[in-house]
PDB file of C-alpha atoms and ligand atoms in Angstrom:
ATOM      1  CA  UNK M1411       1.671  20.141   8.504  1.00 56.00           C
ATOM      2  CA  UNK M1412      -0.289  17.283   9.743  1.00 63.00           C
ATOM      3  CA  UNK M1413       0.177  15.836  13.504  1.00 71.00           C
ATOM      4  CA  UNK M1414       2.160  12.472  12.660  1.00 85.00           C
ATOM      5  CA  UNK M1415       6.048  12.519  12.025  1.00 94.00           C
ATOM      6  CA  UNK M1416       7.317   9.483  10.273  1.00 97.00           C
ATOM      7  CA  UNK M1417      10.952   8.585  10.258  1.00 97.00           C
ATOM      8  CA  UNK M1418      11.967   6.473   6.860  1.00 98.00           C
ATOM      9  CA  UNK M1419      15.398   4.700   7.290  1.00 98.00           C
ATOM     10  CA  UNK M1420      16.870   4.078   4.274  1.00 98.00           C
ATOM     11  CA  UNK M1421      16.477   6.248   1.046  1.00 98.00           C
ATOM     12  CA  UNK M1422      17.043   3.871  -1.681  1.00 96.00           C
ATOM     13  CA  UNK M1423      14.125   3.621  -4.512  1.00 96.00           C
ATOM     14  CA  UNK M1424      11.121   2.078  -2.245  1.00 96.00           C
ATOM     15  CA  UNK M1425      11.883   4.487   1.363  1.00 97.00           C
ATOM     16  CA  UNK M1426      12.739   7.689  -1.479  1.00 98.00           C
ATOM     17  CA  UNK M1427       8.914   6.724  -2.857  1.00 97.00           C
ATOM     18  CA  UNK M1428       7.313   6.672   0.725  1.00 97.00           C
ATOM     19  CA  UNK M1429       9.205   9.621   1.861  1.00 98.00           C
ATOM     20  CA  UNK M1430       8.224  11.705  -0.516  1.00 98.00           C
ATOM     21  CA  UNK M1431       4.616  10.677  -0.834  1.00 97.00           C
ATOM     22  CA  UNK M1432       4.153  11.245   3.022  1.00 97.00           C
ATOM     23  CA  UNK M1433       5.322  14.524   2.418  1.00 96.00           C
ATOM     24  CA  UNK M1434       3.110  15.026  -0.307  1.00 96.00           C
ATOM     25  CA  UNK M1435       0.325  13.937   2.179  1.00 95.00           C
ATOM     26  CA  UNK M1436       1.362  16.477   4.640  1.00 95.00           C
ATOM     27  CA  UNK M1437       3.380  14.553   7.448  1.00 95.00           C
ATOM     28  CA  UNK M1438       7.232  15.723   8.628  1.00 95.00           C
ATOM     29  CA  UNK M1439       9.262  13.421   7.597  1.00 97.00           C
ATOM     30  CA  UNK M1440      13.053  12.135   8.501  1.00 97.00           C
ATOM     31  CA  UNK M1441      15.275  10.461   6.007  1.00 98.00           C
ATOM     32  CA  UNK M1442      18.474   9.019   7.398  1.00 98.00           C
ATOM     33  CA  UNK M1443      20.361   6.710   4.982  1.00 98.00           C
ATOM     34  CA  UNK M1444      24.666   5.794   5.421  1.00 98.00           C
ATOM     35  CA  UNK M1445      24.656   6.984   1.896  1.00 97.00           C
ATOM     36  CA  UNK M1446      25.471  10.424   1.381  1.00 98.00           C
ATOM     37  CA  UNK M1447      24.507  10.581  -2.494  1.00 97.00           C
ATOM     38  CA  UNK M1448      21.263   9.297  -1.302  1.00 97.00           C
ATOM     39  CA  UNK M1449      20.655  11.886   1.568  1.00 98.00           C
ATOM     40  CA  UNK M1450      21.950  14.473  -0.506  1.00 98.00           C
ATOM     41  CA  UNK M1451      19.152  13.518  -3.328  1.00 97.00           C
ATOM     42  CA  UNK M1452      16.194  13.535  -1.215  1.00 97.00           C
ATOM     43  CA  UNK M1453      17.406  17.359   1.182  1.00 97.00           C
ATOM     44  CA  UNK M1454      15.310  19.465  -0.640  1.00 97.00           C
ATOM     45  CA  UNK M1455      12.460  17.353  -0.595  1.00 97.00           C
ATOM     46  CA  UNK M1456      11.957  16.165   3.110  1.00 97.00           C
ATOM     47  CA  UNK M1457      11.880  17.805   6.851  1.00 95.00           C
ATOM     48  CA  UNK M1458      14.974  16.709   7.591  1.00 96.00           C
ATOM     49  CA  UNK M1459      17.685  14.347   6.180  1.00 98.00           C
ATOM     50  CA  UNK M1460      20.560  12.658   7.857  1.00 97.00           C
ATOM     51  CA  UNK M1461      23.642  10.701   6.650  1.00 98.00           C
ATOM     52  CA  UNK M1462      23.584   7.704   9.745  1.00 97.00           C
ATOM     53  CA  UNK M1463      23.977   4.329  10.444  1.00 97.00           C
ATOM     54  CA  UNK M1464      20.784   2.618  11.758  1.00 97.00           C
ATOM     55  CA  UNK M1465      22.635   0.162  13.512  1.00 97.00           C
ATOM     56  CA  UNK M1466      24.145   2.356  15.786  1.00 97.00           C
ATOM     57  CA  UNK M1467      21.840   2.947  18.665  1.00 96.00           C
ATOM     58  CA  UNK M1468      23.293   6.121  20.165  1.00 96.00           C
ATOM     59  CA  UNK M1469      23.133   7.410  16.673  1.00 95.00           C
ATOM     60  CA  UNK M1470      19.338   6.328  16.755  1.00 95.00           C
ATOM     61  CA  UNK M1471      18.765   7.697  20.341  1.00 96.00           C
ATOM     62  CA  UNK M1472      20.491  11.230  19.654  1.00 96.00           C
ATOM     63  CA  UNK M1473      17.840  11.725  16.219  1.00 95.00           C
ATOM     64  CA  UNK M1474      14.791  11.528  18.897  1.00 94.00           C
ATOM     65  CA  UNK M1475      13.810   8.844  16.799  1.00 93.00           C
ATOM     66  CA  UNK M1476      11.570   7.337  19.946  1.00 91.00           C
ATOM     67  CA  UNK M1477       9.266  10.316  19.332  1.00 92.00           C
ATOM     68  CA  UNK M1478       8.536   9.358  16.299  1.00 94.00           C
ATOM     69  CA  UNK M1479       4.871   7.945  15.587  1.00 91.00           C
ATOM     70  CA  UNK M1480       6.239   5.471  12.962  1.00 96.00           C
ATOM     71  CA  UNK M1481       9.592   4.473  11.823  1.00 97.00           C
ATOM     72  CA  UNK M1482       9.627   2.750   8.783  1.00 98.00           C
ATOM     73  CA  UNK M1483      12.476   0.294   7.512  1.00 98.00           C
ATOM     74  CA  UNK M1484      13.585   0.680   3.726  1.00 98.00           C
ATOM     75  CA  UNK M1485      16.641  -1.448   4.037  1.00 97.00           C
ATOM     76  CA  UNK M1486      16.096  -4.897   2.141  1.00 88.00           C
ATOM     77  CA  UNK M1487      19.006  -6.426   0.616  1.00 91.00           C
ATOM     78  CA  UNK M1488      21.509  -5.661   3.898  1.00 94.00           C
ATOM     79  CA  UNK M1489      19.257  -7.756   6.050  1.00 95.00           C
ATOM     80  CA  UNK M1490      21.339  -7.820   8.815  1.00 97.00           C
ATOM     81  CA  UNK M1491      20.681  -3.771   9.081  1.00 97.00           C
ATOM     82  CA  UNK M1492      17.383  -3.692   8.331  1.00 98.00           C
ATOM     83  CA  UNK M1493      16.674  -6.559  11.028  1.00 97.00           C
ATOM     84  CA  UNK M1494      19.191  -4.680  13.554  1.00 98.00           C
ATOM     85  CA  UNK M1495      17.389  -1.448  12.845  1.00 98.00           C
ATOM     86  CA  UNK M1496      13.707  -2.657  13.631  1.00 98.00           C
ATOM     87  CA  UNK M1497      15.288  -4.615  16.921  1.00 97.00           C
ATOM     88  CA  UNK M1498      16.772  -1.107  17.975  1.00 97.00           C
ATOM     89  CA  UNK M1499      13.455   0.575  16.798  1.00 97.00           C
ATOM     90  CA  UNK M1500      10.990  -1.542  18.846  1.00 96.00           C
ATOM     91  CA  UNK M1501      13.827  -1.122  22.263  1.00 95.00           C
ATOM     92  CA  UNK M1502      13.730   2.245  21.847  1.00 95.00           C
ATOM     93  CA  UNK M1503       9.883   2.571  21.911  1.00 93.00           C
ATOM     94  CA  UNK M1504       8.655   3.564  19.183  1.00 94.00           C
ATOM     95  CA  UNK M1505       5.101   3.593  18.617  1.00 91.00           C
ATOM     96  CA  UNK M1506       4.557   2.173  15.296  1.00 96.00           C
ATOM     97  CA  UNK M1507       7.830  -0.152  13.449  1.00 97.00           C
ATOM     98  CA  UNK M1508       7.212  -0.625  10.045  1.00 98.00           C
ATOM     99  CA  UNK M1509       9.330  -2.757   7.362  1.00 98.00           C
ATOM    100  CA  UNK M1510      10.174  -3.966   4.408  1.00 97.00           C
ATOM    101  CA  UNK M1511      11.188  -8.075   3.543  1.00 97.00           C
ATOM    102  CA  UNK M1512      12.634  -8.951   0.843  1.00 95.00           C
ATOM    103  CA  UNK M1513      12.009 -12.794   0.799  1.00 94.00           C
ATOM    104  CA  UNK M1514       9.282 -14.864   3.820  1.00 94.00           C
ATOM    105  CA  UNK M1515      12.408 -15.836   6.050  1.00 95.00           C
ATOM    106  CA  UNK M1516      13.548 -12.458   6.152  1.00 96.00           C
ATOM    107  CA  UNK M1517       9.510 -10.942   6.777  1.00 97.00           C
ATOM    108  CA  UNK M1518       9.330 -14.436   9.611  1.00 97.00           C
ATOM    109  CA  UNK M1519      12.532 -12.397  11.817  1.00 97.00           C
ATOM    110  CA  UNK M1520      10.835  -9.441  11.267  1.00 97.00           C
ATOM    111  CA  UNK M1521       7.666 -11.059  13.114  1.00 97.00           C
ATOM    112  CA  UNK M1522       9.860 -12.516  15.516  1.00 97.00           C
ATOM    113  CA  UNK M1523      11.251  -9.266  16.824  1.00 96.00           C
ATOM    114  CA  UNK M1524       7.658  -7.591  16.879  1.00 96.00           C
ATOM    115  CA  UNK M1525       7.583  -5.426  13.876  1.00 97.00           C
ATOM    116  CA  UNK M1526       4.143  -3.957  13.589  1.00 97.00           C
ATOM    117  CA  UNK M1527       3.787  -4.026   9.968  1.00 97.00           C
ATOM    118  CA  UNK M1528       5.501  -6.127   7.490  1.00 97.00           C
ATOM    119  CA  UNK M1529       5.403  -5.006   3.508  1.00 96.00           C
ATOM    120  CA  UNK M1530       6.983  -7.306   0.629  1.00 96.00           C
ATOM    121  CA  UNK M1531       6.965  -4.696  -1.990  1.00 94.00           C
ATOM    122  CA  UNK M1532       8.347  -7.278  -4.769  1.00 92.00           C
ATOM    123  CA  UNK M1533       5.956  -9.955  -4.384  1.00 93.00           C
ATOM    124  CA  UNK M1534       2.658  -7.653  -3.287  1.00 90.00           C
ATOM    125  CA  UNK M1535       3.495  -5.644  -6.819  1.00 92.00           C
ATOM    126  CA  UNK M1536       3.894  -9.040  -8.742  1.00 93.00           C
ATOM    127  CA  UNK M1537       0.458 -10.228  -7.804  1.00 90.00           C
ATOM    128  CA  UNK M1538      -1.246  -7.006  -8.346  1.00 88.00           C
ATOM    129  CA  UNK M1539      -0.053  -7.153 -11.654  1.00 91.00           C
ATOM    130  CA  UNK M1540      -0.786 -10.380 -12.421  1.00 90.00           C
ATOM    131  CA  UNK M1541      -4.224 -10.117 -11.557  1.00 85.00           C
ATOM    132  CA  UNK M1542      -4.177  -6.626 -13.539  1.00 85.00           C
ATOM    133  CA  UNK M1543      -2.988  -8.345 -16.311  1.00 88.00           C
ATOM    134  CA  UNK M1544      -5.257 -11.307 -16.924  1.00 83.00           C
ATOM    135  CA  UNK M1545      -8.504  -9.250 -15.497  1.00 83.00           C
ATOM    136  CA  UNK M1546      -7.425  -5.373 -17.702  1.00 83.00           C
ATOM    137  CA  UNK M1547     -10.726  -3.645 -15.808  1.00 89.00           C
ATOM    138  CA  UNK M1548      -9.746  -4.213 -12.703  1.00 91.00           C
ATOM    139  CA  UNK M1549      -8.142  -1.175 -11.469  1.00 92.00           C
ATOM    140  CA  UNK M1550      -7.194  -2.148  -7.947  1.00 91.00           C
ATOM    141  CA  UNK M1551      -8.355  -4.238  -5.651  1.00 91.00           C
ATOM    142  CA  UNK M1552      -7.802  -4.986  -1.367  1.00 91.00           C
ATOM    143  CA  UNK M1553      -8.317  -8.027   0.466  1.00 90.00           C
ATOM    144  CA  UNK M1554     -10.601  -7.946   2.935  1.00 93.00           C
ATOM    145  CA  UNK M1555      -9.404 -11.104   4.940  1.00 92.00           C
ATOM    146  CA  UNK M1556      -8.512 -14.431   3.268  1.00 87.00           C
ATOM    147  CA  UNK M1557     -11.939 -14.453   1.356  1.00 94.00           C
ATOM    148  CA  UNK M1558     -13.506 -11.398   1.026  1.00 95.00           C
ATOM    149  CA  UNK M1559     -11.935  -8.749  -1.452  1.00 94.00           C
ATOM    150  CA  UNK M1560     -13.320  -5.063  -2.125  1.00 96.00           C
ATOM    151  CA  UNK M1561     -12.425  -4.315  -6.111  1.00 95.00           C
ATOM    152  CA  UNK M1562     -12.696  -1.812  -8.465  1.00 95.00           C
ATOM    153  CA  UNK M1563     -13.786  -2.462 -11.867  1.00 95.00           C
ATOM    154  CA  UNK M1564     -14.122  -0.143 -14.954  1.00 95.00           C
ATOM    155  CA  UNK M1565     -17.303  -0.093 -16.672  1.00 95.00           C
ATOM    156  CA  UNK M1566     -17.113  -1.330 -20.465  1.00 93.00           C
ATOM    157  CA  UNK M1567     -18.717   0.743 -23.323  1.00 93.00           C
ATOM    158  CA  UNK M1568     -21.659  -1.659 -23.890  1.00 92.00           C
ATOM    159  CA  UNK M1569     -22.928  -1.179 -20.412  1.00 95.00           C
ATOM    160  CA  UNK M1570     -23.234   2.225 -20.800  1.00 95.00           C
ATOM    161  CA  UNK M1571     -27.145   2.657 -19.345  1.00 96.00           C
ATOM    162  CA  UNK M1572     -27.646  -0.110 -17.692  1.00 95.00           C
ATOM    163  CA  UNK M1573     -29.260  -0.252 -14.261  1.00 96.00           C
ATOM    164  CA  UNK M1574     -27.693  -2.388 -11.410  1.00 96.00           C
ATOM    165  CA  UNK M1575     -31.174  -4.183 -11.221  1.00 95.00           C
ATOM    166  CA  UNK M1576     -30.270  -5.088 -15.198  1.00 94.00           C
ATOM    167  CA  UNK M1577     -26.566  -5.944 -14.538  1.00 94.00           C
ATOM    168  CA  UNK M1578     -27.817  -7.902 -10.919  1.00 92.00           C
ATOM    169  CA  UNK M1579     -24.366  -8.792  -9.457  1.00 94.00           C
ATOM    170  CA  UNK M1580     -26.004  -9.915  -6.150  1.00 93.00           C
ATOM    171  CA  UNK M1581     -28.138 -12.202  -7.296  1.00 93.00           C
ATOM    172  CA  UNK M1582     -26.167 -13.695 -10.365  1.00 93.00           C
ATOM    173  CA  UNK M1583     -22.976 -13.858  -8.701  1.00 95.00           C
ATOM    174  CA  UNK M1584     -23.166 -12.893  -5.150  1.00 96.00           C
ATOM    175  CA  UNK M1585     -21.238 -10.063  -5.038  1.00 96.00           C
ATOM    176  CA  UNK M1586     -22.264  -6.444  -4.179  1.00 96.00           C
ATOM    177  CA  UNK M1587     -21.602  -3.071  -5.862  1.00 97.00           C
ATOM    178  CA  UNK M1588     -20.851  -1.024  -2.698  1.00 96.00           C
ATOM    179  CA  UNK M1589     -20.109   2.011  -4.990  1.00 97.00           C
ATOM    180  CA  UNK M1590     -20.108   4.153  -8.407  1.00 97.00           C
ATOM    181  CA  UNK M1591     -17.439   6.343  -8.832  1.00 96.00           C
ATOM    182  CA  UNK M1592     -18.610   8.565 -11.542  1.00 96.00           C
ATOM    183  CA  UNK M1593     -17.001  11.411 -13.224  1.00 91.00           C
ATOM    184  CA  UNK M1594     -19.485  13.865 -11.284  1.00 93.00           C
ATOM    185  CA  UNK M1595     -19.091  12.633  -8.303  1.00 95.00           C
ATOM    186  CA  UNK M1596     -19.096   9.402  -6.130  1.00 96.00           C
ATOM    187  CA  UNK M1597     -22.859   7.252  -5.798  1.00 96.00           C
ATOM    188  CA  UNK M1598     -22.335   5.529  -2.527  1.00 96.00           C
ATOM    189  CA  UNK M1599     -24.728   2.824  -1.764  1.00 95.00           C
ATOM    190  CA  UNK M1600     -26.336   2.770  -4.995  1.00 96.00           C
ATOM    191  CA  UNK M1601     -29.824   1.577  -5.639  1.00 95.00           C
ATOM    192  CA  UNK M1602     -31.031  -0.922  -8.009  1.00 95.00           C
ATOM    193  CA  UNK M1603     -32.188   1.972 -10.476  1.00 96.00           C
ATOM    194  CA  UNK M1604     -28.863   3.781 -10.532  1.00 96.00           C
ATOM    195  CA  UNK M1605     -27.581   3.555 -13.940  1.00 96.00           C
ATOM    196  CA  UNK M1606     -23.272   2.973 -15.131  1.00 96.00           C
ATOM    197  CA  UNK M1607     -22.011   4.575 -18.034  1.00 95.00           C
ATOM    198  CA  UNK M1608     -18.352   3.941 -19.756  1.00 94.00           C
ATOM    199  CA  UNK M1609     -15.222   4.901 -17.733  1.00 91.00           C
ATOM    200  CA  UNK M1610     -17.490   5.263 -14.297  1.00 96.00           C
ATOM    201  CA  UNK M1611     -15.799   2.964 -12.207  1.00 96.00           C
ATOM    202  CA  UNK M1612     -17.725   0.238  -9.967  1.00 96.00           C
ATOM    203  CA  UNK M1613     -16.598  -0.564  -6.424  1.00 97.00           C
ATOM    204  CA  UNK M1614     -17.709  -4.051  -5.522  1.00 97.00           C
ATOM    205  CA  UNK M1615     -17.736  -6.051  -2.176  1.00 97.00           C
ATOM    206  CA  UNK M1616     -17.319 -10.112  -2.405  1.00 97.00           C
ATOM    207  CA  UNK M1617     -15.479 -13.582  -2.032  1.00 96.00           C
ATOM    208  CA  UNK M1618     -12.614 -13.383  -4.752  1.00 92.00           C
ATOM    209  CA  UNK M1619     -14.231 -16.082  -7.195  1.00 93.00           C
ATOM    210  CA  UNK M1620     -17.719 -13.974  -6.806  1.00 95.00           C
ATOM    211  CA  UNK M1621     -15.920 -10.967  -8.193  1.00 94.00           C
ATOM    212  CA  UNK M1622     -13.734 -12.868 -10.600  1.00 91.00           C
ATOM    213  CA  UNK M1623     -16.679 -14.502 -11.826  1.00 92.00           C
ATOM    214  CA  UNK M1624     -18.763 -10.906 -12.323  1.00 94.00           C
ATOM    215  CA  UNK M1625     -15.503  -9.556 -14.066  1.00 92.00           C
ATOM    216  CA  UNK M1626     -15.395 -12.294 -16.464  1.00 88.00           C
ATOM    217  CA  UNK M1627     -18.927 -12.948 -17.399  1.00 89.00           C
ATOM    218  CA  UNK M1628     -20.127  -8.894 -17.764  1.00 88.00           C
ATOM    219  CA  UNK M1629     -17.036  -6.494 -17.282  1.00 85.00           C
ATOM    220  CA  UNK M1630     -14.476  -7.826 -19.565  1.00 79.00           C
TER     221      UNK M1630
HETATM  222  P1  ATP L 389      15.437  -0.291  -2.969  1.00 76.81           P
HETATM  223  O1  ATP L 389      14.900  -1.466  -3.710  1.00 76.81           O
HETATM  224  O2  ATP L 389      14.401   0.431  -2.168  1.00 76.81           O
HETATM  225  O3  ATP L 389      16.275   0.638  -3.793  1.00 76.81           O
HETATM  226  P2  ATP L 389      16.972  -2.268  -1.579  1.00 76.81           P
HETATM  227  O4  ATP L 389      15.903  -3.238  -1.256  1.00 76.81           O
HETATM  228  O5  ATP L 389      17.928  -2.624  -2.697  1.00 76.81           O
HETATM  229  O6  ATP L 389      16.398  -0.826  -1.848  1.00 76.81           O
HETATM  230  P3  ATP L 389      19.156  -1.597   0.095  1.00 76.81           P
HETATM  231  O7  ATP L 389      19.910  -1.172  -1.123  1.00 76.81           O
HETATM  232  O8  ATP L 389      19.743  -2.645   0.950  1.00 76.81           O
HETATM  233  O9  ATP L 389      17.707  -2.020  -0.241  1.00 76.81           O
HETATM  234  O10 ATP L 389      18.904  -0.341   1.034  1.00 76.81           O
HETATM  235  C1  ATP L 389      18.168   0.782   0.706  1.00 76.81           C
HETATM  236  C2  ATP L 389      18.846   1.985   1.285  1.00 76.81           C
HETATM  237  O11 ATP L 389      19.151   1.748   2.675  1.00 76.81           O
HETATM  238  C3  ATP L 389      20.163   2.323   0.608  1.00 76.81           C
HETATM  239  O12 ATP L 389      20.136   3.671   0.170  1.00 76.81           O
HETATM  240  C4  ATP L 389      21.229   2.089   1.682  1.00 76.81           C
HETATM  241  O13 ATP L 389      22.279   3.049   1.615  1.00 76.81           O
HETATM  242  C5  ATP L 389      20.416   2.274   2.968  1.00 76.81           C
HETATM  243  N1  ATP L 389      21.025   1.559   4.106  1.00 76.81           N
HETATM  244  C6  ATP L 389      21.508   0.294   4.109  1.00 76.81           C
HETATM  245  N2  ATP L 389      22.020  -0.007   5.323  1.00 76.81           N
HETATM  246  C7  ATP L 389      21.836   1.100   6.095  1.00 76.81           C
HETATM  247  C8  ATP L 389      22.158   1.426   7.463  1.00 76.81           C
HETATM  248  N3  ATP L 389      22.758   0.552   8.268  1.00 76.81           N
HETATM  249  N4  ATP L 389      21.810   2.660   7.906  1.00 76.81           N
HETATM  250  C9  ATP L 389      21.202   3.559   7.103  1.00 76.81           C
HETATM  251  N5  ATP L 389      20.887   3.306   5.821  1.00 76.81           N
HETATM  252  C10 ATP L 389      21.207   2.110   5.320  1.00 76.81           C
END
């Protein structure tokens, strides 16, 4: 087991997801949902499950939640528990308060209160697939900052054996190629005379029309 514990509050489909992926990564994990059927579900799968009420703050105190490195809130539609949770969460200490919003006025209280980390599932998925959609090599993608973006793109057949010098993303669009992830292994900091073949996958630093431009013009 790894050193972090995480404690996941609420067990529906998006905490269930994380719970079991951190698990999968290693960490001890608490579930604690007011749902029985859902605590029951996930027993065999995490550390340690409990059927509670997050809004109860004796409830939360007598789980040890406080010791926790990060608590994560998985409540969205009852707003009024998940924001009562994450108050309770951040008075109690804990370290690291993560949660979930459902819509921006429900992410702005979260702010308010001094959640560490706000996630919008929904709308963060509907984006990502968007741009997925209307761009079909690019595999994933992270922004940077408000500008800068770091994407991956999958090489198409008919550059199979060309050099980055030939393809030249830095000085035809501006963008770099920080990375090839081939199927032997990954080429980090590539040269000019390292070659891409089909299904290698590029790894490219840039401002967001830089790399949408590249993708366009030679990857799709
Ligand atoms: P998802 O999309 O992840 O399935 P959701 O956004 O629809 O979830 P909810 O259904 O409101 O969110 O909540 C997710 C889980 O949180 C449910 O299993 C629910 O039982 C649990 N939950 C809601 N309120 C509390 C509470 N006060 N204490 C503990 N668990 C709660």
């Amino acid at each position: 087991m790894k050193g972090n514990q995480y404690a996941v509050i609420g067990l529906g489909r998006f905490g269930s997801s994380l719970a079991k992926e951190l698990v999968k990564l290693g960490y001890e994990v608490l579930g604690v949902d007011i749902n029985e059927e859902a605590v029951e579900e996930m027993s065999q799968t995490l550390t340690h499950v409990v059927v509670a009420d997050s809004t109860d703050e004796e409830v939360l105190k007598s789980l040890g939640v406080r010791n926790f490195d990060c608590a994560v809130v998985a409540i969205g539609d009852d707003i009024q528990s998940s924001i009562l949770t994450a108050i309770l969460l951040k008075d109690l200490g804990v370290k690291s308060v993560v949660a979930k919003a459902l819509s921006d006025l429900h992410g702005k209280v979260l702010e308010k209160i001094g959640v560490d980390r706000i996630i919008f599932p929904e709308r963060d998925m509907g984006i990502r697939v968007a741009h997925q959609l209307v761009s079909p090599n690019l595999l994933d993608y992270i922004d940077l900052s408000e500008k800068y973006t770091i994407a991956e793109l999958a090489v198409p057949k008919r550059l199979t054996g060309c050099s980055l010098k030939e393809i030249d993303p830095r000085a035809k669009y501006g963008c770099s190629v920080v990375a090839i992830n081939k199927k032997k292994g990954v080429i980090i900091a590539p040269t000019a005379v390292d070659t891409v073949e089909e299904r290698d996958v590029m790894v490219v630093i840039g401002t967001r029309e830089q790399i949408d431009q590249f993708e366009h013009a030679v990857i799709r």
